[in-house]
Amino acid sequence: MAMTMHVDIVSAEETFYSGPAEFVAAPSILGEVGIYPRHAPMLTRIKPGSVRVKRAMSDEEDLIYVSGGILEVQPDVVTVLADSAIRGEDLDEAKAVEAKQKAEEAMKNREAVLEFARAEAELAEAIAQLSAIEKLRKKR
Amino acid sequence: MAGGKEIRTKIKSVQNTQKITRAMEMVAAAKMRKAQDRMRTARPYGEKIRNVAAHMSRAHPEYTHPFMAGRADSKRVGIIVVSSDKGLCGGLNTNVLRLVLGKIKGWEQAGVKADATAIGNKGLGFLQRLGANVVSSATGLGDTPHLDKLIGPVKVMLDAYSEGKLDALYVFYTKFINTMKQEPVMEQLLPLSSDQLGGATGVWDYIYEPDAKSVIDQVLRRYIEALIYQAVAENMASEQSARMVAMKAASDNAGNVIGELKLVYNKTRQAAITKELAEICAGAAAVG
């Protein structure tokens, strides 16, 4: 029997694979890496791409798409910490800016509520005036 | 004593309320199961990344990340308040916000300022009323927590910490213990304490690709995000259970009120019949 190692492929939102495997290939940031059991401890970032897992006791290979993340290798455990969202420096920055804006808008909205109430009152007054004028016209 | 008709309308209206609360109870029960499953599926990632972070802190590479280094004194802290978007879930939000209020007051007395990030509508409203400095927020998360929506607000805090604007980062949320019990908790996210990651054992280090600095930075950021995601998932499970329990209590109370009203109604009805009979008898006696 070939040597095996335990492989976990997880993201924050779900578990993709967990079990023994004979071989794993992952798209590392410096190029694809292939890992057999008893590999030296290694920690690397991975690019978006597919991770290939050769299951123990079978010739089948599982293909799992990951949108980036971290690959941790220890002699008999391989862990892929996949990102559950599409990530990127600029994208993350845009999200941070959006979150900031939301908070600012919410702070401003306190005044907006007042504004709205005032506008509503003015509108009600205008409607009342219009209906009064119409009634007057009908009387004539 | 109130007339029969008034009591009947009152019973009807309480029954309608009971129907609504019972429906909400059942919806919450169904959602609770899903929310609990989601909370459990989030665990493996959190545990795995915690292991990696623990190994890294033990390995003592040439580079110490600011997230791991403690600061001598804290002048400004960041707080992330996780609450629900909707109400009608018992004391869930009140309890966690009371904890937040207590801590903020404590910090104020010690001369420590607080920047807040609000996750969930209720917390955002509370922090605004309090006049806290809300730097980022995420609301309308729905029933499934998505990391996608949390990245932005969390990054604001992490960047502020890296730049040295904040000296510590805390998260407030409601911990799910079981269906009947949820507890508001405060957890320190930054600086990462070594006992949080486990003690030092063994001396070995990873091969880092491309370099230790960028990998460690990414691992630690993901770790913090995973912790916050876990907090949000737990908060959602807590919210649904709290709502289910609150709605069950409301349905039971409505049942009691209906029982009491029915008793009064029957008593008045009987009294009216007795009175009528007495009048008829008296009339017959007068004629005969």
mmCIF file of N, CA and C in Angstrom, chain A residues 27-72:
data_model
loop_
_atom_site.group_PDB
_atom_site.id
_atom_site.type_symbol
_atom_site.label_atom_id
_atom_site.label_comp_id
_atom_site.label_asym_id
_atom_site.label_seq_id
_atom_site.Cartn_x
_atom_site.Cartn_y
_atom_site.Cartn_z
ATOM 1 N N PRO A 27 -1.934 25.143 -6.785
ATOM 2 C CA PRO A 27 -1.326 26.269 -7.503
ATOM 3 C C PRO A 27 -0.714 27.272 -6.534
ATOM 4 N N SER A 28 0.527 27.069 -6.177
ATOM 5 C CA SER A 28 1.198 27.996 -5.267
ATOM 6 C C SER A 28 1.474 29.308 -6.003
ATOM 7 N N ILE A 29 1.772 30.337 -5.239
ATOM 8 C CA ILE A 29 1.974 31.658 -5.844
ATOM 9 C C ILE A 29 3.225 31.668 -6.735
ATOM 10 N N LEU A 30 4.143 30.740 -6.484
ATOM 11 C CA LEU A 30 5.373 30.664 -7.293
ATOM 12 C C LEU A 30 5.295 29.552 -8.339
ATOM 13 N N GLY A 31 4.118 28.996 -8.565
ATOM 14 C CA GLY A 31 3.981 27.905 -9.520
ATOM 15 C C GLY A 31 3.384 26.693 -8.843
ATOM 16 N N GLU A 32 2.953 25.733 -9.629
ATOM 17 C CA GLU A 32 2.259 24.600 -9.030
ATOM 18 C C GLU A 32 3.219 23.742 -8.206
ATOM 19 N N VAL A 33 2.746 23.312 -7.055
ATOM 20 C CA VAL A 33 3.553 22.424 -6.221
ATOM 21 C C VAL A 33 2.851 21.081 -6.106
ATOM 22 N N GLY A 34 3.625 20.007 -6.154
ATOM 23 C CA GLY A 34 3.087 18.674 -5.959
ATOM 24 C C GLY A 34 3.612 18.145 -4.643
ATOM 25 N N ILE A 35 2.752 17.540 -3.854
ATOM 26 C CA ILE A 35 3.162 17.114 -2.515
ATOM 27 C C ILE A 35 2.845 15.636 -2.304
ATOM 28 N N TYR A 36 3.889 14.898 -1.942
ATOM 29 C CA TYR A 36 3.722 13.504 -1.539
ATOM 30 C C TYR A 36 3.853 13.435 -0.028
ATOM 31 N N PRO A 37 3.451 12.322 0.579
ATOM 32 C CA PRO A 37 3.605 12.196 2.031
ATOM 33 C C PRO A 37 5.054 12.411 2.462
ATOM 34 N N ARG A 38 5.248 12.870 3.681
ATOM 35 C CA ARG A 38 6.540 13.135 4.317
ATOM 36 C C ARG A 38 7.282 14.298 3.658
ATOM 37 N N HIS A 39 6.519 15.257 3.227
ATOM 38 C CA HIS A 39 7.091 16.505 2.688
ATOM 39 C C HIS A 39 7.564 17.358 3.870
ATOM 40 N N ALA A 40 8.562 18.200 3.639
ATOM 41 C CA ALA A 40 9.025 19.101 4.704
ATOM 42 C C ALA A 40 7.936 20.123 5.009
ATOM 43 N N PRO A 41 7.857 20.610 6.258
ATOM 44 C CA PRO A 41 6.839 21.609 6.597
ATOM 45 C C PRO A 41 6.960 22.837 5.704
ATOM 46 N N MET A 42 5.855 23.268 5.176
ATOM 47 C CA MET A 42 5.887 24.402 4.260
ATOM 48 C C MET A 42 4.605 25.207 4.404
ATOM 49 N N LEU A 43 4.721 26.507 4.216
ATOM 50 C CA LEU A 43 3.562 27.391 4.294
ATOM 51 C C LEU A 43 3.626 28.327 3.105
ATOM 52 N N THR A 44 2.608 28.321 2.293
ATOM 53 C CA THR A 44 2.649 29.176 1.106
ATOM 54 C C THR A 44 1.265 29.681 0.745
ATOM 55 N N ARG A 45 1.257 30.787 0.024
ATOM 56 C CA ARG A 45 -0.019 31.324 -0.467
ATOM 57 C C ARG A 45 -0.337 30.646 -1.782
ATOM 58 N N ILE A 46 -1.609 30.458 -2.061
ATOM 59 C CA ILE A 46 -1.970 29.870 -3.345
ATOM 60 C C ILE A 46 -2.835 30.833 -4.148
ATOM 61 N N LYS A 47 -2.705 30.665 -5.475
ATOM 62 C CA LYS A 47 -3.451 31.521 -6.401
ATOM 63 C C LYS A 47 -4.803 30.875 -6.678
ATOM 64 N N PRO A 48 -5.717 31.624 -7.270
ATOM 65 C CA PRO A 48 -6.964 30.989 -7.701
ATOM 66 C C PRO A 48 -6.648 29.897 -8.720
ATOM 67 N N GLY A 49 -7.257 28.756 -8.586
ATOM 68 C CA GLY A 49 -6.990 27.644 -9.491
ATOM 69 C C GLY A 49 -7.553 26.373 -8.897
ATOM 70 N N SER A 50 -7.178 25.240 -9.493
ATOM 71 C CA SER A 50 -7.745 24.015 -8.939
ATOM 72 C C SER A 50 -6.689 23.198 -8.199
ATOM 73 N N VAL A 51 -7.140 22.585 -7.135
ATOM 74 C CA VAL A 51 -6.308 21.716 -6.324
ATOM 75 C C VAL A 51 -6.654 20.295 -6.736
ATOM 76 N N ARG A 52 -5.598 19.489 -7.042
ATOM 77 C CA ARG A 52 -5.847 18.100 -7.419
ATOM 78 C C ARG A 52 -5.500 17.207 -6.245
ATOM 79 N N VAL A 53 -6.400 16.310 -5.915
ATOM 80 C CA VAL A 53 -6.168 15.387 -4.804
ATOM 81 C C VAL A 53 -6.303 13.973 -5.333
ATOM 82 N N LYS A 54 -5.244 13.153 -5.172
ATOM 83 C CA LYS A 54 -5.341 11.747 -5.560
ATOM 84 C C LYS A 54 -5.702 10.975 -4.307
ATOM 85 N N ARG A 55 -6.915 10.468 -4.304
ATOM 86 C CA ARG A 55 -7.420 9.761 -3.126
ATOM 87 C C ARG A 55 -6.661 8.474 -2.869
ATOM 88 N N ALA A 56 -6.608 8.084 -1.609
ATOM 89 C CA ALA A 56 -5.951 6.824 -1.261
ATOM 90 C C ALA A 56 -6.792 5.666 -1.777
ATOM 91 N N MET A 57 -6.141 4.588 -2.182
ATOM 92 C CA MET A 57 -6.788 3.350 -2.610
ATOM 93 C C MET A 57 -7.661 3.514 -3.855
ATOM 94 N N SER A 58 -7.359 4.522 -4.653
ATOM 95 C CA SER A 58 -8.118 4.634 -5.899
ATOM 96 C C SER A 58 -7.302 5.444 -6.897
ATOM 97 N N ASP A 59 -7.599 5.282 -8.152
ATOM 98 C CA ASP A 59 -6.843 6.002 -9.174
ATOM 99 C C ASP A 59 -7.497 7.333 -9.510
ATOM 100 N N GLU A 60 -8.622 7.587 -8.873
ATOM 101 C CA GLU A 60 -9.352 8.809 -9.208
ATOM 102 C C GLU A 60 -8.682 10.040 -8.618
ATOM 103 N N GLU A 61 -8.801 11.135 -9.361
ATOM 104 C CA GLU A 61 -8.305 12.413 -8.846
ATOM 105 C C GLU A 61 -9.484 13.353 -8.669
ATOM 106 N N ASP A 62 -9.528 14.029 -7.525
ATOM 107 C CA ASP A 62 -10.571 15.026 -7.314
ATOM 108 C C ASP A 62 -10.016 16.385 -7.712
ATOM 109 N N LEU A 63 -10.834 17.145 -8.412
ATOM 110 C CA LEU A 63 -10.454 18.506 -8.770
ATOM 111 C C LEU A 63 -11.315 19.452 -7.952
ATOM 112 N N ILE A 64 -10.673 20.311 -7.207
ATOM 113 C CA ILE A 64 -11.438 21.261 -6.395
ATOM 114 C C ILE A 64 -10.959 22.662 -6.720
ATOM 115 N N TYR A 65 -11.887 23.507 -7.118
ATOM 116 C CA TYR A 65 -11.517 24.876 -7.453
ATOM 117 C C TYR A 65 -11.450 25.722 -6.183
ATOM 118 N N VAL A 66 -10.361 26.449 -6.041
ATOM 119 C CA VAL A 66 -10.271 27.376 -4.910
ATOM 120 C C VAL A 66 -9.925 28.767 -5.438
ATOM 121 N N SER A 67 -10.475 29.778 -4.773
ATOM 122 C CA SER A 67 -10.207 31.148 -5.210
ATOM 123 C C SER A 67 -9.108 31.742 -4.324
ATOM 124 N N GLY A 68 -7.977 31.087 -4.278
ATOM 125 C CA GLY A 68 -6.871 31.581 -3.471
ATOM 126 C C GLY A 68 -6.933 31.079 -2.050
ATOM 127 N N GLY A 69 -5.883 31.359 -1.280
ATOM 128 C CA GLY A 69 -5.859 30.917 0.104
ATOM 129 C C GLY A 69 -4.450 30.593 0.557
ATOM 130 N N ILE A 70 -4.375 29.650 1.489
ATOM 131 C CA ILE A 70 -3.096 29.300 2.099
ATOM 132 C C ILE A 70 -2.947 27.784 2.079
ATOM 133 N N LEU A 71 -1.729 27.317 1.795
ATOM 134 C CA LEU A 71 -1.445 25.887 1.805
ATOM 135 C C LEU A 71 -0.465 25.610 2.936
ATOM 136 N N GLU A 72 -0.843 24.717 3.819
ATOM 137 C CA GLU A 72 0.057 24.349 4.909
ATOM 138 C C GLU A 72 0.431 22.882 4.742
#
